[in-house]
PDB file of C-alpha atoms in Angstrom:
ATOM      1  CA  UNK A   1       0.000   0.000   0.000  1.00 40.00           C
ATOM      2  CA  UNK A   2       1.607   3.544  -0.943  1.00 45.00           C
ATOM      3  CA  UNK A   3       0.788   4.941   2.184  1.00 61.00           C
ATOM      4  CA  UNK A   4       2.843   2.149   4.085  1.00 71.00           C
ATOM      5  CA  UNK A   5       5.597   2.936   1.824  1.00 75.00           C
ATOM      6  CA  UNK A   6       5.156   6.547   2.866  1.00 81.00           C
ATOM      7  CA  UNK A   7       5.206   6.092   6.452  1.00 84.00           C
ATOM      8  CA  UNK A   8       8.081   3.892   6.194  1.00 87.00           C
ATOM      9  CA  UNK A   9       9.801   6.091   4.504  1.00 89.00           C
ATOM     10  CA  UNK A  10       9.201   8.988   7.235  1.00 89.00           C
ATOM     11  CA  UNK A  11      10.121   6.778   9.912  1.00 90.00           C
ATOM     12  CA  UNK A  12      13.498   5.983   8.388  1.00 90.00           C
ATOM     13  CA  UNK A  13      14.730   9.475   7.892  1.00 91.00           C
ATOM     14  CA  UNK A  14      13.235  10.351  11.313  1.00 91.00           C
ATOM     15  CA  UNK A  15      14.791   7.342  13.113  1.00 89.00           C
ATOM     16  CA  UNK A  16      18.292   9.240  11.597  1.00 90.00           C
ATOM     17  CA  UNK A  17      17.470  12.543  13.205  1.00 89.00           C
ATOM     18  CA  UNK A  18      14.786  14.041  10.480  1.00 90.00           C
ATOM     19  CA  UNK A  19      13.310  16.660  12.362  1.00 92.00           C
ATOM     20  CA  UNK A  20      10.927  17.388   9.043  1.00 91.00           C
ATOM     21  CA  UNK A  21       9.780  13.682   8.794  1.00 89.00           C
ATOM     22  CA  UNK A  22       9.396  13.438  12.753  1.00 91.00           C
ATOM     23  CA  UNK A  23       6.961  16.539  12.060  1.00 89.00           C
ATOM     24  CA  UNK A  24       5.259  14.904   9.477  1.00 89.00           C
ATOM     25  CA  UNK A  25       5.015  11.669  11.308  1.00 89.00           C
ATOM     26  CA  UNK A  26       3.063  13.675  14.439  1.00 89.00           C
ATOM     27  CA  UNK A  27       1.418  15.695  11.731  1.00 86.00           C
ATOM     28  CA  UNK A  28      -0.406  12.338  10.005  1.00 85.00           C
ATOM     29  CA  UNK A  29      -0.737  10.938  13.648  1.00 88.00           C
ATOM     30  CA  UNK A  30      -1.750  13.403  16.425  1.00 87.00           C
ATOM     31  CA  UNK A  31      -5.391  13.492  15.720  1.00 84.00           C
ATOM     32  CA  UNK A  32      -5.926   9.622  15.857  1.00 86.00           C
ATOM     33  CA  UNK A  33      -4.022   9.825  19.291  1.00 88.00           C
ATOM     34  CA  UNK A  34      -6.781  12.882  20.469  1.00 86.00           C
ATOM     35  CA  UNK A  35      -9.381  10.731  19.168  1.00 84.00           C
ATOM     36  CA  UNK A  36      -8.244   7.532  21.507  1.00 86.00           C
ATOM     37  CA  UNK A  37      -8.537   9.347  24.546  1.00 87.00           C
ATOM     38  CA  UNK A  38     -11.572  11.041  23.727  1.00 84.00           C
ATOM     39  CA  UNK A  39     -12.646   7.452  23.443  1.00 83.00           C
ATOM     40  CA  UNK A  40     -11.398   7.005  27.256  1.00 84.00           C
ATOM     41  CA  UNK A  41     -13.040  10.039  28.545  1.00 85.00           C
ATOM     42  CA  UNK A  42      -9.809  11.638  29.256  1.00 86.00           C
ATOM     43  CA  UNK A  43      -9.804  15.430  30.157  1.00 88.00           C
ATOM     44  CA  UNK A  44      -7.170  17.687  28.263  1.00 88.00           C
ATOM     45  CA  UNK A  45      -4.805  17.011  30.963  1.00 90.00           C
ATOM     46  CA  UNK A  46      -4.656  13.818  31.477  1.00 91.00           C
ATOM     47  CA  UNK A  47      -4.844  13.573  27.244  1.00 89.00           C
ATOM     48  CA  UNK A  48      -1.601  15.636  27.078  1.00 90.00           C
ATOM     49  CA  UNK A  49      -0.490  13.429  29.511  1.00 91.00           C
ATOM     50  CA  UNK A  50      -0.906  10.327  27.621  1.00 91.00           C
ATOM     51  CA  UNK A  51      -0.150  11.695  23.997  1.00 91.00           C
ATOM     52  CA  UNK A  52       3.317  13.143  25.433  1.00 92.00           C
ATOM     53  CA  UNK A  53       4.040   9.440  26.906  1.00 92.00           C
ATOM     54  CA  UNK A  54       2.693   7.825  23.630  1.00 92.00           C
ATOM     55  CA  UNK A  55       5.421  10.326  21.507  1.00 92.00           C
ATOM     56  CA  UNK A  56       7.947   9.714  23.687  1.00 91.00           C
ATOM     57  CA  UNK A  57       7.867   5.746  23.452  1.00 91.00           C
ATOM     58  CA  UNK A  58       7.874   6.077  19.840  1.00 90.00           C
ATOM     59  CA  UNK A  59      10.777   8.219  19.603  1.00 89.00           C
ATOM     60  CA  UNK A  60      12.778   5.578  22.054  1.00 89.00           C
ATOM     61  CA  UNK A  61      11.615   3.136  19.943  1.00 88.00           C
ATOM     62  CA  UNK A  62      11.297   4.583  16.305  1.00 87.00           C
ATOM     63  CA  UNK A  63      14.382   3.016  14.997  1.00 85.00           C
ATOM     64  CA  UNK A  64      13.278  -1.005  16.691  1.00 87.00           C
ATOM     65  CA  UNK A  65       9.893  -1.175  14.743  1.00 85.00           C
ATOM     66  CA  UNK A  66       9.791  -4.134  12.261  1.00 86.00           C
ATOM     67  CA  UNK A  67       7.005  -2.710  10.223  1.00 86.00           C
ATOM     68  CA  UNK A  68       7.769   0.670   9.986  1.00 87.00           C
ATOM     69  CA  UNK A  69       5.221   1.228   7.620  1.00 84.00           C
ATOM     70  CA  UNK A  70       2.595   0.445  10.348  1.00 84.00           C
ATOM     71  CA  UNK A  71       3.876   3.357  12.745  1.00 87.00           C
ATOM     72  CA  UNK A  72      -0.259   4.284  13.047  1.00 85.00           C
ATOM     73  CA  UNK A  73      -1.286   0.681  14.480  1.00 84.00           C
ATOM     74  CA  UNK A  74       1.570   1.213  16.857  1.00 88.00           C
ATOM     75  CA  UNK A  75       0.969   3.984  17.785  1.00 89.00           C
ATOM     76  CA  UNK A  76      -2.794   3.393  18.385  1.00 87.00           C
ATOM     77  CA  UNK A  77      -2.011   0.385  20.471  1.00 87.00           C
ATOM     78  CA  UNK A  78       0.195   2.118  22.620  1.00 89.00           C
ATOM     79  CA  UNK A  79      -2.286   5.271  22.798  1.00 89.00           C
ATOM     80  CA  UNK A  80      -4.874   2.509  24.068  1.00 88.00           C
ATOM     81  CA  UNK A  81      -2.497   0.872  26.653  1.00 88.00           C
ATOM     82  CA  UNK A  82      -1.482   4.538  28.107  1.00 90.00           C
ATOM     83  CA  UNK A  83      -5.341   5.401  28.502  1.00 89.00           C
ATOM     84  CA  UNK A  84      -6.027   2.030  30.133  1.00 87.00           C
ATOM     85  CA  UNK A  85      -2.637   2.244  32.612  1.00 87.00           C
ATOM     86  CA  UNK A  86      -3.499   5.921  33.761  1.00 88.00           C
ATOM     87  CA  UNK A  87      -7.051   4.937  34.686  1.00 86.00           C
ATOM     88  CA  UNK A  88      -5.905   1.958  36.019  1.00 83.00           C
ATOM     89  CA  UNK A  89      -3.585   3.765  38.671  1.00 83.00           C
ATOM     90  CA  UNK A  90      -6.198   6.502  39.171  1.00 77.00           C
ATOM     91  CA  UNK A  91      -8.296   3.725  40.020  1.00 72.00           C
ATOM     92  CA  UNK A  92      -5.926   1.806  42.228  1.00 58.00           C
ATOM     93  CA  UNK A  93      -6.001  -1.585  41.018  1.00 50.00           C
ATOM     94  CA  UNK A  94     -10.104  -1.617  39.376  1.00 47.00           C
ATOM     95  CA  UNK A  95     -10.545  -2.267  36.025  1.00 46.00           C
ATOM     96  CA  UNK A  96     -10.728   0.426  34.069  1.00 43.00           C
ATOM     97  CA  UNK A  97     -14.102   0.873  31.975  1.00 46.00           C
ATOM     98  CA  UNK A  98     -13.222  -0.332  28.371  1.00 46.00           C
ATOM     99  CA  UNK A  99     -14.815   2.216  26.147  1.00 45.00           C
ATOM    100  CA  UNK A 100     -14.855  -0.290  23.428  1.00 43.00           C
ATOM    101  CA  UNK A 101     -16.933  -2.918  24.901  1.00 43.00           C
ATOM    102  CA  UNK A 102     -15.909  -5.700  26.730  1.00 41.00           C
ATOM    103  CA  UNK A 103     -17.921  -8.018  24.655  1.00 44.00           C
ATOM    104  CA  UNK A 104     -15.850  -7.522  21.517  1.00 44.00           C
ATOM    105  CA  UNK A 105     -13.393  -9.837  20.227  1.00 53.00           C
ATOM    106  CA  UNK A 106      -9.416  -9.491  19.475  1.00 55.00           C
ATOM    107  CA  UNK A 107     -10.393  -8.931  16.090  1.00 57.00           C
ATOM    108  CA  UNK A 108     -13.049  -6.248  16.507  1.00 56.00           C
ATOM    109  CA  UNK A 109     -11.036  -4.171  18.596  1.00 58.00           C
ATOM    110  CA  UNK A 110      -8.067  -4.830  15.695  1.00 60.00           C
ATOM    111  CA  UNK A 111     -10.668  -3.752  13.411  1.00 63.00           C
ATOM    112  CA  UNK A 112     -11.308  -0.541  15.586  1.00 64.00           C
ATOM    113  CA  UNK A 113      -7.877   0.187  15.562  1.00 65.00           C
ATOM    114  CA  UNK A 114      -7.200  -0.387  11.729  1.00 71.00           C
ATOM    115  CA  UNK A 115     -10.241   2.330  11.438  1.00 73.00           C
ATOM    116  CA  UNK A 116      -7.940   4.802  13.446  1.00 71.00           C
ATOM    117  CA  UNK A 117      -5.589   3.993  11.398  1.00 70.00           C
ATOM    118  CA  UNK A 118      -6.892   4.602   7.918  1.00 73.00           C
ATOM    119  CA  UNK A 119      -9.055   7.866   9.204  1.00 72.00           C
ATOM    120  CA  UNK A 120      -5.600   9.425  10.211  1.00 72.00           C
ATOM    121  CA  UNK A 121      -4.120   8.305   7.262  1.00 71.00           C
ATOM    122  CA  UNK A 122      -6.630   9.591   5.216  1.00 73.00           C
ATOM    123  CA  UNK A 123      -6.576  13.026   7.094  1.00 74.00           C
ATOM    124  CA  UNK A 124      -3.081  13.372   6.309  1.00 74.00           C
ATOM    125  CA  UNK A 125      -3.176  12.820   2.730  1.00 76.00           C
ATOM    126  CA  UNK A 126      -6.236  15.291   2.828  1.00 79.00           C
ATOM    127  CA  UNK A 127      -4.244  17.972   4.685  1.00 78.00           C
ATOM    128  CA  UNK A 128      -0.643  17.344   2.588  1.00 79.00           C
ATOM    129  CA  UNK A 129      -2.725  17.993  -0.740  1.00 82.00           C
ATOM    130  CA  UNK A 130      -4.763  20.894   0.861  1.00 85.00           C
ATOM    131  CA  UNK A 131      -1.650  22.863   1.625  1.00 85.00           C
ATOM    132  CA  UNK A 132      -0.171  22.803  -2.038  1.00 88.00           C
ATOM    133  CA  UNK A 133      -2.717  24.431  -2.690  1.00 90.00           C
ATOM    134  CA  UNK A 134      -2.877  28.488  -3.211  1.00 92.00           C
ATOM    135  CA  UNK A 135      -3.622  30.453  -0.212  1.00 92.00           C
ATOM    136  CA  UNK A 136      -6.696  31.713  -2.224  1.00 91.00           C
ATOM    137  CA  UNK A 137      -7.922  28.256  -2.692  1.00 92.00           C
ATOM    138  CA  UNK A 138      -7.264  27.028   0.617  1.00 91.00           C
ATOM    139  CA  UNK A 139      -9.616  30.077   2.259  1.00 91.00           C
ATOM    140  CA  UNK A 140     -12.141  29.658  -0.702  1.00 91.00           C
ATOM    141  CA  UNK A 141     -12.497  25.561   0.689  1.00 89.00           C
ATOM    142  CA  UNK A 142     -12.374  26.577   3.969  1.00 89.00           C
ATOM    143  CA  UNK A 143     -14.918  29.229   3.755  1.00 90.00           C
ATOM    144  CA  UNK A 144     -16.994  26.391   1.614  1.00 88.00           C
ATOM    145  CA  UNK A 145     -16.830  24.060   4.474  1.00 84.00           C
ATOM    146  CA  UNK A 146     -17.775  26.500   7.025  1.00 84.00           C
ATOM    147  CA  UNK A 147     -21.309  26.477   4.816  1.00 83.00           C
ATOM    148  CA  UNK A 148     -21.276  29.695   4.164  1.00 86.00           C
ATOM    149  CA  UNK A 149     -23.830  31.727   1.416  1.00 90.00           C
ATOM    150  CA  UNK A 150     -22.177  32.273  -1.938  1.00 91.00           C
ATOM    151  CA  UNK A 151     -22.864  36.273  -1.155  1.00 92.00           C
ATOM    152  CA  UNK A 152     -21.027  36.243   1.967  1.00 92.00           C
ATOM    153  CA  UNK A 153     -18.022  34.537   0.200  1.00 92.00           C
ATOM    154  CA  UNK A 154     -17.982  36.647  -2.420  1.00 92.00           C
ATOM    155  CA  UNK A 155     -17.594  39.479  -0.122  1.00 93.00           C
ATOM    156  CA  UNK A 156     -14.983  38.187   2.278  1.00 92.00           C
ATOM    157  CA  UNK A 157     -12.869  37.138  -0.695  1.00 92.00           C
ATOM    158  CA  UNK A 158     -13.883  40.485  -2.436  1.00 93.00           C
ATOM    159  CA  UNK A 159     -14.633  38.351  -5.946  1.00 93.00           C
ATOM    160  CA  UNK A 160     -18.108  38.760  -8.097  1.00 93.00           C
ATOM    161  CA  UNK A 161     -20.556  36.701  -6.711  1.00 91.00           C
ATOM    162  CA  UNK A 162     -20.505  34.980  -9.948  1.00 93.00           C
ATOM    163  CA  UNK A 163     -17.012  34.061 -10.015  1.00 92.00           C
ATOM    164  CA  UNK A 164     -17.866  31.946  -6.580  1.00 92.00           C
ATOM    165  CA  UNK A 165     -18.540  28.715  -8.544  1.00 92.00           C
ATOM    166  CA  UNK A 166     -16.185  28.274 -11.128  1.00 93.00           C
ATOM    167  CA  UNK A 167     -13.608  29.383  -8.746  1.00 93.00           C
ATOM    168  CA  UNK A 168     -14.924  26.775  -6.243  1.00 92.00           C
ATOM    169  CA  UNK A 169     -14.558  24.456  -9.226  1.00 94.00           C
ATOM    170  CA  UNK A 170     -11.029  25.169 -10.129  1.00 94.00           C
ATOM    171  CA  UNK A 171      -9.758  25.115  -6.319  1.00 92.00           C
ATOM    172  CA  UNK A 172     -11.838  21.374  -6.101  1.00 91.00           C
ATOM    173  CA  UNK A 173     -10.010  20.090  -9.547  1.00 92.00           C
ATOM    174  CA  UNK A 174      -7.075  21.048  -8.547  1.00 91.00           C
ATOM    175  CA  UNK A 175      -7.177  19.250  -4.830  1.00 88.00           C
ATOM    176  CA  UNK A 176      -8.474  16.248  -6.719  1.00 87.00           C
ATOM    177  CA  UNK A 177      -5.429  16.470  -9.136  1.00 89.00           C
ATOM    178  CA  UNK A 178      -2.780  15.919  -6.419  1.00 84.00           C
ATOM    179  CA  UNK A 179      -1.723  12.594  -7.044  1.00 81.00           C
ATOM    180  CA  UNK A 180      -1.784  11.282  -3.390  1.00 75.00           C
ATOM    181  CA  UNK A 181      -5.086  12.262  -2.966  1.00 77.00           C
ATOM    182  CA  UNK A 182      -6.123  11.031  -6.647  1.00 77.00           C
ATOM    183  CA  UNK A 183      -4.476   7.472  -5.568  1.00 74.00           C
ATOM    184  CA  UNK A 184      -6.072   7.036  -2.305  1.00 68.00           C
ATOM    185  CA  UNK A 185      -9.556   8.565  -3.746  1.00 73.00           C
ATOM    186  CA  UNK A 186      -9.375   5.308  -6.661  1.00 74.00           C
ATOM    187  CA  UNK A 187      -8.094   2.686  -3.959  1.00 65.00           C
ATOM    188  CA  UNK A 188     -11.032   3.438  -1.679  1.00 64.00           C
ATOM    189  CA  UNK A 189     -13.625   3.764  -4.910  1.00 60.00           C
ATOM    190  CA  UNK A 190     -12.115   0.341  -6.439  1.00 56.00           C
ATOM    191  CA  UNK A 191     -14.112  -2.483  -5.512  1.00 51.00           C
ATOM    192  CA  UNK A 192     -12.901  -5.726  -4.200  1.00 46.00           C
ATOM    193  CA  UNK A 193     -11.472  -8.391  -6.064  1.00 44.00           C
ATOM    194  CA  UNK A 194     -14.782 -10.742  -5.161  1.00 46.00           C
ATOM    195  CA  UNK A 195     -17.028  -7.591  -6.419  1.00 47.00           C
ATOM    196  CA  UNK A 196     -15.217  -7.630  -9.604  1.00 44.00           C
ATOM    197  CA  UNK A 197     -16.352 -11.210 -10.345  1.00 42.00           C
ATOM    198  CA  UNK A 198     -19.860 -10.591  -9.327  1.00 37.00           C
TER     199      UNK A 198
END
């Protein structure tokens, strides 16, 4: 999978002191982390708490990994083990609540964590093709997503009104265009080998 390659590829030159690709890695990664403790109940503190621990083992252990490639199902795991350690000592010795369900199976909660996985990975991809875009474009989308009336964004970007779409249009082909995005928008659109045949 490309993305695999990427990661492993960030992971490398941030295991040999990469300061950009150890960006990029926390970048692609931080919000999945968020997301697990949300998933906990965690307040901010005790989630900065647990995302600084989470970092910190993967820097001590960036260079050991033998997939690098799967940095983001690492990292998950270890986001979930932090959560259920600090409750665990909060709680002196009780079980902490698992917000997952402690009904599901190995491979559910793999499947959970896979989902992390992909939505980060998917969110970094997003972001990465977002920024090459123009600053125009970028506040055009954003102003888009904020579902705002064509008339008010036409005034905050100070364009006619009817310049509003086709701009919107050029700023959307030209996200679509990067080819990171483009690959990962056909792999998820593909269908599966047994849908082919059907």
């Amino acid at each position: 999978m490309p993305t695999d390659l990427a990661v492993s590829a960030l992971v490398t030159r941030a295991s040999m002191g990469d300061q950009g690709a150890w960006n990029d890695l926390v970048e692609r990664y931080a919000s999945m982390v968020w997301s697990i403790c949300r998933q906990y109940r965690l307040d901010r503190r005790d989630t900065d708490d647990v995302a600084q621990q989470v970092w910190m083992a993967a820097v001590e252990h960036l260079g050991e990994l033998r997939d690098p490639g799967k940095l983001g199902s690492w990292l998950a795991i270890t986001a979930k083990r932090e959560c259920s350690r600090l409750l665990r000592s909060r709680h002196h010795g009780e079980t902490a609540e698992d917000p997952l369900g402690f009904d599901m199976t190995a491979d559910e909660r793999a499947g959970l964590i896979e989902e992390e996985v992909e939505a980060a990975e998917r969110n970094a991809v997003l972001h990465a093709a977002f920024m090459t875009l123009s600053p125009r474009c970028r506040r055009m989308l954003a102003l888009l997503l904020d579902d705002l009336p064509y008339q008010e964004i036409s005034a905050r970007l100070n364009i006619p009104i009817g310049s509003v779409g086709p701009t919107r249009a050029r700023c959307l082909a030209k996200l679509r265009s990067d080819p990171a995005l483009a690959a990962l928008m056909e792999s998820e659109t593909e269908p599966s080998r047994g849908e082919r045949h059907v």
